Each structure stands twice: as C-alpha cells, then as structure tokens.
Coordinates of C-alpha atoms and ligand atoms in Angstrom, one line a residue:
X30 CA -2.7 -18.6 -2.3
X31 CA 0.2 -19.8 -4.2
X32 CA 3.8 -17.9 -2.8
X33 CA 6.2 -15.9 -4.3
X34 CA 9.6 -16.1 -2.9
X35 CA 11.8 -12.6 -3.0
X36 CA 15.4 -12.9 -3.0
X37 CA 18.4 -10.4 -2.5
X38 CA 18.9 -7.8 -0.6
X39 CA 16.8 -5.5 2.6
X40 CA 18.8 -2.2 3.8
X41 CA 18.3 0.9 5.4
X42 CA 17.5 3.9 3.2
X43 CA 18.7 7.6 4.1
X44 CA 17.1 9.7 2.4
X45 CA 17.0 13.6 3.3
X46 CA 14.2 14.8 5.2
X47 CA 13.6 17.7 2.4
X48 CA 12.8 17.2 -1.3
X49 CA 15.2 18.2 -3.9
X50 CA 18.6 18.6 -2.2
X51 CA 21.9 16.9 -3.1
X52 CA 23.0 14.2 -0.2
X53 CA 26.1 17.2 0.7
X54 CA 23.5 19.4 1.4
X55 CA 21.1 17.4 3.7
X56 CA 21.1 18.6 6.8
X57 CA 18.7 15.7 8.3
X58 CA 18.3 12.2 7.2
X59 CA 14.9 9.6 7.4
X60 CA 15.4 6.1 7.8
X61 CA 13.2 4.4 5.2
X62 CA 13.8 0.9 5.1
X63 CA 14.3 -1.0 1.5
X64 CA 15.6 -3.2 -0.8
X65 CA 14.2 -3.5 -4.0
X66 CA 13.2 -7.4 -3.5
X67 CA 12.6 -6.7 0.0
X68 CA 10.0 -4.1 -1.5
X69 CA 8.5 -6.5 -3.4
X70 CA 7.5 -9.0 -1.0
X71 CA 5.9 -6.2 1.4
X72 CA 3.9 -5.3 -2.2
X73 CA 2.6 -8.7 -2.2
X74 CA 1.6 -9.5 1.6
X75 CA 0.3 -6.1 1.2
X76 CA -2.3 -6.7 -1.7
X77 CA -3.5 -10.6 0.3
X78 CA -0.8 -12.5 -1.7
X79 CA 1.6 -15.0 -0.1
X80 CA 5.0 -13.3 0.2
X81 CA 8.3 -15.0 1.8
X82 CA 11.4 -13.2 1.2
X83 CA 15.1 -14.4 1.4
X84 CA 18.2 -12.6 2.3
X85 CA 20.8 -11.6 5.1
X86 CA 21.1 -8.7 7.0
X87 CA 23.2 -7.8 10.1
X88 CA 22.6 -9.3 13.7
X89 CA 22.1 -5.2 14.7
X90 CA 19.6 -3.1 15.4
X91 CA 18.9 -2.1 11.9
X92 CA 19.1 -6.1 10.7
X93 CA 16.1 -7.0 13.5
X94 CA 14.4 -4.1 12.7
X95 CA 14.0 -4.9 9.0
X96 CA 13.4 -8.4 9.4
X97 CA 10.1 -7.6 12.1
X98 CA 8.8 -5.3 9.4
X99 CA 8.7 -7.7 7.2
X100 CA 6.8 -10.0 9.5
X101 CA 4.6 -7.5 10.6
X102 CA 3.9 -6.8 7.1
X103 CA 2.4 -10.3 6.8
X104 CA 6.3 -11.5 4.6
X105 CA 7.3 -15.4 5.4
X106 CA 10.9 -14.3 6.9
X107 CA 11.7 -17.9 7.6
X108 CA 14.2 -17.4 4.6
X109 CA 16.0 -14.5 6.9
X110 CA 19.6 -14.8 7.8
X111 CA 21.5 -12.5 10.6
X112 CA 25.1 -12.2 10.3
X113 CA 27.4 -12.1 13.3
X114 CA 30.2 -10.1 12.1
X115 CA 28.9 -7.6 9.0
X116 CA 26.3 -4.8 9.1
X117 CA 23.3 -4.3 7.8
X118 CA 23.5 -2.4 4.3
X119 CA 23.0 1.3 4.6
X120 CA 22.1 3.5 1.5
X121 CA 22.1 7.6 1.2
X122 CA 19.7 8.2 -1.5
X123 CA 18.4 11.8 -2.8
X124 CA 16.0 13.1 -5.7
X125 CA 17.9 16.1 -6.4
X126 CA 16.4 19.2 -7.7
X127 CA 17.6 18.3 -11.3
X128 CA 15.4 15.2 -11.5
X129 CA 18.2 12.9 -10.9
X130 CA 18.4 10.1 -8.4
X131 CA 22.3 10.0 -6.3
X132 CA 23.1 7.1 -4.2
X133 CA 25.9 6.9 -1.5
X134 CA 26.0 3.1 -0.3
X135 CA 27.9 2.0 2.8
X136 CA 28.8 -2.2 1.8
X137 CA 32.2 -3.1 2.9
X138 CA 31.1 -5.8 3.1
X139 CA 27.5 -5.2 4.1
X140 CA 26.0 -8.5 5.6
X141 CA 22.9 -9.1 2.3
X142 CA 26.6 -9.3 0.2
X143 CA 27.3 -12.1 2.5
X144 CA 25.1 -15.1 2.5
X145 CA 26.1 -18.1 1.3
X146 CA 24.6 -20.9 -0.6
X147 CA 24.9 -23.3 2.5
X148 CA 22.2 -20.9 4.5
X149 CA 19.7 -20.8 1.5
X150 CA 16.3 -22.1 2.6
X151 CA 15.7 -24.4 -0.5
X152 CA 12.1 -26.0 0.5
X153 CA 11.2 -22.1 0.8
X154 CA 12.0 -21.5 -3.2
X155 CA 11.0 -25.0 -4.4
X156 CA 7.3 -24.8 -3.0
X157 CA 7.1 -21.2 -4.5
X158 CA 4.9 -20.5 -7.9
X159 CA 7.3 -17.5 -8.6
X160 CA 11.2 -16.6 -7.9
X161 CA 11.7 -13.4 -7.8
X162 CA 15.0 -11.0 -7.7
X163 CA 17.2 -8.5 -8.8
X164 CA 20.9 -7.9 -9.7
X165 CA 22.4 -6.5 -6.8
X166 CA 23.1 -10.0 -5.9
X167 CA 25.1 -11.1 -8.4
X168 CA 27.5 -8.5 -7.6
X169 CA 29.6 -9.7 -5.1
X170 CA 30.9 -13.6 -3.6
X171 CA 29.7 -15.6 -1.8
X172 CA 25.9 -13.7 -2.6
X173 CA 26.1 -14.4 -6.4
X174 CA 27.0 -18.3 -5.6
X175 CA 24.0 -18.3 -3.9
X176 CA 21.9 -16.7 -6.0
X177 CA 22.7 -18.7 -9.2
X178 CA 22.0 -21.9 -6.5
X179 CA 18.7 -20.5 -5.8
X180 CA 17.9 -20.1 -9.7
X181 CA 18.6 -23.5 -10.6
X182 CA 17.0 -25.3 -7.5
X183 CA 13.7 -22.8 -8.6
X184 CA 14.0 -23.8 -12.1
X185 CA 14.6 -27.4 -11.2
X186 CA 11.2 -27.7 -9.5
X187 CA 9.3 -25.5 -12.5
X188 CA 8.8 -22.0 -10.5
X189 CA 8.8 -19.2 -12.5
X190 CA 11.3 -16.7 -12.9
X191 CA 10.8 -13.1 -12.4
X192 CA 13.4 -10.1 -12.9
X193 CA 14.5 -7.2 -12.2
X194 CA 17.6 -6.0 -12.8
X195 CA 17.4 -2.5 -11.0
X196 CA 20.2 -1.1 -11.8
X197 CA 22.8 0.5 -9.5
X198 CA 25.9 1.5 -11.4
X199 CA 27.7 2.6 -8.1
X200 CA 28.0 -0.7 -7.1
X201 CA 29.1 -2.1 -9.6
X202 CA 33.3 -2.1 -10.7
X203 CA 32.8 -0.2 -14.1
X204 CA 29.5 0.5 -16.3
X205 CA 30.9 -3.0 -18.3
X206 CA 30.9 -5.0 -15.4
X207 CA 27.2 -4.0 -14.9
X208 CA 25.8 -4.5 -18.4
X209 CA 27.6 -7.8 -18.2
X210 CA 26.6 -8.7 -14.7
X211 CA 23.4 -7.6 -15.4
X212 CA 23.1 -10.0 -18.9
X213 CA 24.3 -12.7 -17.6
X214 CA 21.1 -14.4 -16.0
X215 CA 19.3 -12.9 -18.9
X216 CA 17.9 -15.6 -21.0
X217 CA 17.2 -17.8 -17.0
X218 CA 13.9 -15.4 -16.9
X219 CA 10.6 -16.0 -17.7
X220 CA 9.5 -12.7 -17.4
X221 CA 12.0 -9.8 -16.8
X222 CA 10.8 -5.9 -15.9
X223 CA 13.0 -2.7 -16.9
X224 CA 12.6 0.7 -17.1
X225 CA 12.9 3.0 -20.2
X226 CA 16.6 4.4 -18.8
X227 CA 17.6 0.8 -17.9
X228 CA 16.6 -0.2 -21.8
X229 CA 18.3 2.7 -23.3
X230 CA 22.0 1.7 -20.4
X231 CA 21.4 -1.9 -21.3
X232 CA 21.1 -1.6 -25.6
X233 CA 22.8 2.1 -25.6
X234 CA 20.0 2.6 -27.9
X235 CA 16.7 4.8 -27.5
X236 CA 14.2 3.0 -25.6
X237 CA 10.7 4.5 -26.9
X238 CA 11.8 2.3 -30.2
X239 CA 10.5 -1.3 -30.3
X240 CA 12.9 -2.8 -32.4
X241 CA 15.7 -1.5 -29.8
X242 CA 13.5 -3.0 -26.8
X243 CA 13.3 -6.3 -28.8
X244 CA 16.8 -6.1 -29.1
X245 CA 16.3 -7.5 -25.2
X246 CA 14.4 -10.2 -25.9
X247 CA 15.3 -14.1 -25.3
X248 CA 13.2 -16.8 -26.5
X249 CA 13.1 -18.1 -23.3
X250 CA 10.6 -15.2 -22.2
X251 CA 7.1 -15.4 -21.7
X252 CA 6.5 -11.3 -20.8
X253 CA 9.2 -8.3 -20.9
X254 CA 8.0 -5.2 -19.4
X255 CA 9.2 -1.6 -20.0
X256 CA 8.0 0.8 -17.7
X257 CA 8.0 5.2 -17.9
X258 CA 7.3 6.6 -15.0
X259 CA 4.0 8.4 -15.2
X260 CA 3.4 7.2 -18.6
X261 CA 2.7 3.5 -17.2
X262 CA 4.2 0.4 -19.3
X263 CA 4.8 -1.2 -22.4
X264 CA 4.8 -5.2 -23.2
X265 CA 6.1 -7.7 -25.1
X266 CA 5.5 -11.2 -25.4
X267 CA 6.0 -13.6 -28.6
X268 CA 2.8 -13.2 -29.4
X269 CA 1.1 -9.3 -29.3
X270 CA 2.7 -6.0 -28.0
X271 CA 1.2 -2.7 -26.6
X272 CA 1.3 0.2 -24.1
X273 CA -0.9 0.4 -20.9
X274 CA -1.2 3.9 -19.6
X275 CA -0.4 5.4 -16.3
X276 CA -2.0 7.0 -13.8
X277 CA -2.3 11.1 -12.3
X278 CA -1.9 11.5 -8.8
X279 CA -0.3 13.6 -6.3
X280 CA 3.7 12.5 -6.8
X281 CA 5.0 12.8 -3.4
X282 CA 8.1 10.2 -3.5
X283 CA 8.9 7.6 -6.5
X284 CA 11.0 5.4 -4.4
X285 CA 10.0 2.0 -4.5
X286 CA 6.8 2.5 -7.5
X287 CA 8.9 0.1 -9.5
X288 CA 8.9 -2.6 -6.8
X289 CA 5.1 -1.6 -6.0
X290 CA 4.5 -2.2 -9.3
X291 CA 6.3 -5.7 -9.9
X292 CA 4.6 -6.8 -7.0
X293 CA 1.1 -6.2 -8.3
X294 CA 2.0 -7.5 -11.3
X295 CA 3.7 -10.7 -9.9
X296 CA 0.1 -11.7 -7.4
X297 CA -1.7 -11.5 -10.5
X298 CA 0.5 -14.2 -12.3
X299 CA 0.3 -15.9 -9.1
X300 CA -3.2 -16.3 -9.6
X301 CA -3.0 -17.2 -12.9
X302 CA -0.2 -18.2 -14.7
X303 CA -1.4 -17.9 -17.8
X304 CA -2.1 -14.5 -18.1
X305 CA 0.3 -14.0 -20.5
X306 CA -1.2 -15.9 -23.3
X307 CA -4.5 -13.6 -23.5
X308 CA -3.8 -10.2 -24.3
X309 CA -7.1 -8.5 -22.1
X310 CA -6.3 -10.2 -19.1
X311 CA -2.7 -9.0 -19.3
X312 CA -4.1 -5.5 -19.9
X313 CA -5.9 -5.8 -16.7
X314 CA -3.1 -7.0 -14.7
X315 CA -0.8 -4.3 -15.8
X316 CA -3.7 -1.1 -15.3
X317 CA -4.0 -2.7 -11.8
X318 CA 0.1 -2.7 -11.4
X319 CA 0.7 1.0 -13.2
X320 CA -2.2 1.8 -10.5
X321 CA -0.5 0.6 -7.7
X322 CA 2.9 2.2 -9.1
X323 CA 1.0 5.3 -8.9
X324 CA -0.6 5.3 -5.5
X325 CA 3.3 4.4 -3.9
X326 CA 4.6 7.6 -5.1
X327 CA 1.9 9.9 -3.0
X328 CA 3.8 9.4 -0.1
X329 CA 7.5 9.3 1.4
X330 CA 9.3 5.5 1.8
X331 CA 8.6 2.7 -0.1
X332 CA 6.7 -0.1 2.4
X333 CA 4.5 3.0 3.8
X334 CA 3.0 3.8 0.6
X335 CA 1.9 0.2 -0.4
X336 CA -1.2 0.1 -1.7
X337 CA -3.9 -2.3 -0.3
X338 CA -6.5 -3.8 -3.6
X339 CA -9.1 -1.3 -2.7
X340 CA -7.4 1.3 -2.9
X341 CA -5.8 0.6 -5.9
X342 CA -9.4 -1.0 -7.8
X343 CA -10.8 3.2 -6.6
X344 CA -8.1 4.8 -8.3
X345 CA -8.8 2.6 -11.7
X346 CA -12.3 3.4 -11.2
X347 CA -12.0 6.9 -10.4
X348 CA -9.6 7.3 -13.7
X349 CA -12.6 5.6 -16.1
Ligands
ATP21 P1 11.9 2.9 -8.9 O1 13.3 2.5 -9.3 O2 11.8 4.3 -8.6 O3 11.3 1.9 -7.9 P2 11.3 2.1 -11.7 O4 12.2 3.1 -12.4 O5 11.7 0.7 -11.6 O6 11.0 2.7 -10.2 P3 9.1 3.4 -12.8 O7 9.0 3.3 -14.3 O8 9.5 4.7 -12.2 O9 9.9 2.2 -12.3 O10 7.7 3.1 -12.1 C1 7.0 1.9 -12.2 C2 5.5 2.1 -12.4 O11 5.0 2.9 -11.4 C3 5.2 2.9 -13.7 O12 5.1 2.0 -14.8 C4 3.9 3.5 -13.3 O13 2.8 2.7 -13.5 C5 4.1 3.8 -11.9 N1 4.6 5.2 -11.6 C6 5.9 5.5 -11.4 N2 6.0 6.9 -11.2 C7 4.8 7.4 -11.3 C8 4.2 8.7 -11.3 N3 5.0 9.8 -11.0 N4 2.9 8.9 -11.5 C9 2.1 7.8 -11.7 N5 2.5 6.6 -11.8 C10 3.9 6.3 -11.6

C-alpha cells in the first residue's frame, strides 16, 4: 500500500507511575517511549498501512531501543539516524490533578535536534504518498534546515503534506517565537490537524467559533482539522464544513490520542486521496480516526494503546 513518511522527532517519555500528580511529586517514573511523529508512524504500521519514519536519536541505549520498536512495530526505520556524541531526547510529562498537562524536557542538545540535511534519506520521502510532521523540528539548527529540505524535495515530487503543529511552548524561546515558528510552514500544507487549545494559542481567539478557525485557513489547503478531546472533530475544506462526534470509553491515559488519531486519518487518505472532495467518505474517515483516538486513551503510553482496524470498526459498531 502506498507509504507515509513521518518526520521529526522519537524520545523517551517519563511520565509518573501514578495519575494526577505534579512531576515534583512523583515518586516513580515509566518509560513510555514517544514522539509525536514517531507516534504516528507506529499508528499507521499498526492499522496494515505502510509507515517509514525519519529522525535521529542517540547511539545509546534509549536511541536503539526506540529505533527496534519501531521496527518491531512493522515502521520502515531505514530513514533512522544514531548520533555519536548527543543523547537521545528525554521528556518528564504529567497530567496533573487540575487537568493540565506539565512537561520537563532534557535537549541540550538532544540528538532528534541534530540531524542534518546531509543525512536525510531523500528516495525514502520522494516515493512516499504522504509527508508527515510536526513543529518541534523547526525549532532548532541544523534540524529545521533539514526539515524545510525534506518539504521541498516531498513537494517537488507531488507527495502530500500533512501537519501537525503539536505545540510545546517550553521549547520554544518565547510564546512569539512559537506562534511564528509554528506559522511559518503554514500555507506548505495540504492538510494541517490542531486542536481546539492550539486554535484558540494560534488566533488568540475562541476556537468553538468558525469564523476564528477560518481565520487559519490557507488557500493552499485541501482539509483543516480541529479536534476536542472527547467531543471528536470538526472540518473544514473549501468546499463543506461539519463536526464528527467522539467516542465514550474508559479514559485511562490521553497521551498520544492526537497522534492515534492523525494516523488513522492519514492511512485513509493513503488509500484514497481524494477523500476530501466527497463529504460522506470524509465523515467515515474521521468516525474511524475519532474511534481510534478513543480506544488510545484506555490505556497508559502511546504505541501500547494503538488500535488495530478491528478493534476500532467494534467500537463504531458498538456506538450505532
Ligand atoms: P494529544 O496531544 O494528547 O496527543 P491532541 O490534543 O492532539 O492529543 P485530542 O483532541 O486530545 O488531540 O484528541 C484527538 C482525538 O482523539 C479526538 O478528536 C478524539 O477523537 C479522540 N479522543 C481524545 N481524547 C478522548 C477521550 N477522552 N475520549 C474519547 N476520545 C478521545
């Protein structure tokens, strides 16, 4: 089946081996591994796609161990970089009691910072049928060189161009710096997915409003996607605009239901490209990615919650 090519960054995720405590308080600490785009990819090999992911990670314990999950989990790591000198990425992440997410990251430099245009596997990104990748990135030299290289040479050969800016202020140098950062691959996109708080940080206005979400749009788009948590998504393409509901289950851990979903979402582009120009079919698409959004949350990590396609097609039929 056609391939989609991740890019950016993989890392280790601490996160505290109890729910609901601040990262000061955490007495114990799981490794989860992660990486938004890193994420994605194990999403797609997960649900039968054709997944490759590209990025750099230490020549450590941590890096190998990253990169032989991702081949386990069926991910093309040809694209897969070890650096000699720099560590693998670490992140201390906790859902505290309050609702809201605090991150602690460890990147001084971290190795995914490092890679460099020269060690980009081209042929990798010009077979693909979709690019896909985030902002942490762009963040940082010689990474963003090599990011904006692996845009062009996707473009260049007609892939398609899928974002998502996940945003991490932290790592950024100022709130600014981020929105600008963030905006400035913006209109490079031919389908770019954000959630409700990154809407309402990006336009400083209230993201359940349309208008304010249009206020996002390029003409260069084919498909921008809003997503809510439990409440599923919302879309917008030149033509038509609606909402797609979510799904109840058991919320055990939200990390990574964002990535779950945009890979879902991404395999069934993959298999048809022009989904976006017939409203039902992108319905469908989007129940089956808020469905696979959903099952990621019932349990802890992101890669060990990834849904396969049958258990994703129950929970739609169950819900009907
Ligand atoms: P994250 O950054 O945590 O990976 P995100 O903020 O990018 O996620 P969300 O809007 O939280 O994205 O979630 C993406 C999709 O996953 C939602 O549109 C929804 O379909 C599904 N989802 C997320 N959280 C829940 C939940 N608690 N219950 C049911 N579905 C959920």
């Amino acid at each position: 089946s056609p391939m989609i090519v991740s890019f950016g960054e993989m890392l280790i995720d601490f996160v505290p081996d109890v729910a609901g405590v601040s990262l000061a308080e955490s007495y114990a600490f799981i490794k989860a591994p992660g990486g938004a785009p890193a994420n994605v990819a194990c999403a797609i090999a997960k649900l039968g796609g054709n997944a490759a992911f590209i990025g750099k990670v230490g020549d450590d314990e941590f890096g190998h161990m990253l990169a032989d999950l991702l081949k386990k989990s069926g991910v093309n790591s040809d694209g897969i970089c070890f650096d000699k000198d720099a560590r693998t990425a670490l992140a201390f992440v906790t859902l505290k009691a309050d609702g809201q997410r605090e991150f602690m990251f460890y990147r001084s430099p971290s190795a995914d910072m490092l890679l460099k245009e020269s060690e980009l596997k081209l042929d990798l990104i010009k077979q693909a049928k979709i690019f896909h990748y985030g902002s942490i990135s762009l963040i940082s030299e010689p990474c963003k060189s090599a990011h904006m290289a692996a845009m062009k040479a996707a473009k260049q050969a007609g892939v398609l161009l899928s974002y998502d800016p996940n945003v991490r202020l932290p790592l950024w140098p100022s709130p600014e710096a981020a929105r600008d950062g963030i905006k400035s691959i913006w209109d490079q996109a031919d389908f770019v997915k954000v959630s409700d708080d990154e809407v309402e940080f990006l336009t400083k206005g209230d993201p359940k409003k349309d208008d304010v979400v249009m206020s996002l749009w390029n003409d260069n788009f084919k498909l921008l996607i809003v997503t809510d948590g439990p409440e599923g998504c919302r879309y917008f393409t030149k033509k038509f605009k609606g909402k797609v509901n979510g799904y109840k289950v058991k919320t055990i851990d939200t990390t990574g239901a964002g990535d779950a979903f945009v890979g879902a979402f991404l395999q069934a582009v993959a298999k048809d490209p022009n989904l976006f120009n017939d409203e039902n079919k992108l319905k469908e698409a989007l129940m089956f990615a808020n469905a696979c959004g959903a099952i990621s949350t019932t349990q802890k990590g992101a890669i060990p919650s990834l849904p396969d396609k049958a258990q994703a097609e129950n929970l739609i039929k169950e819900a009907k």
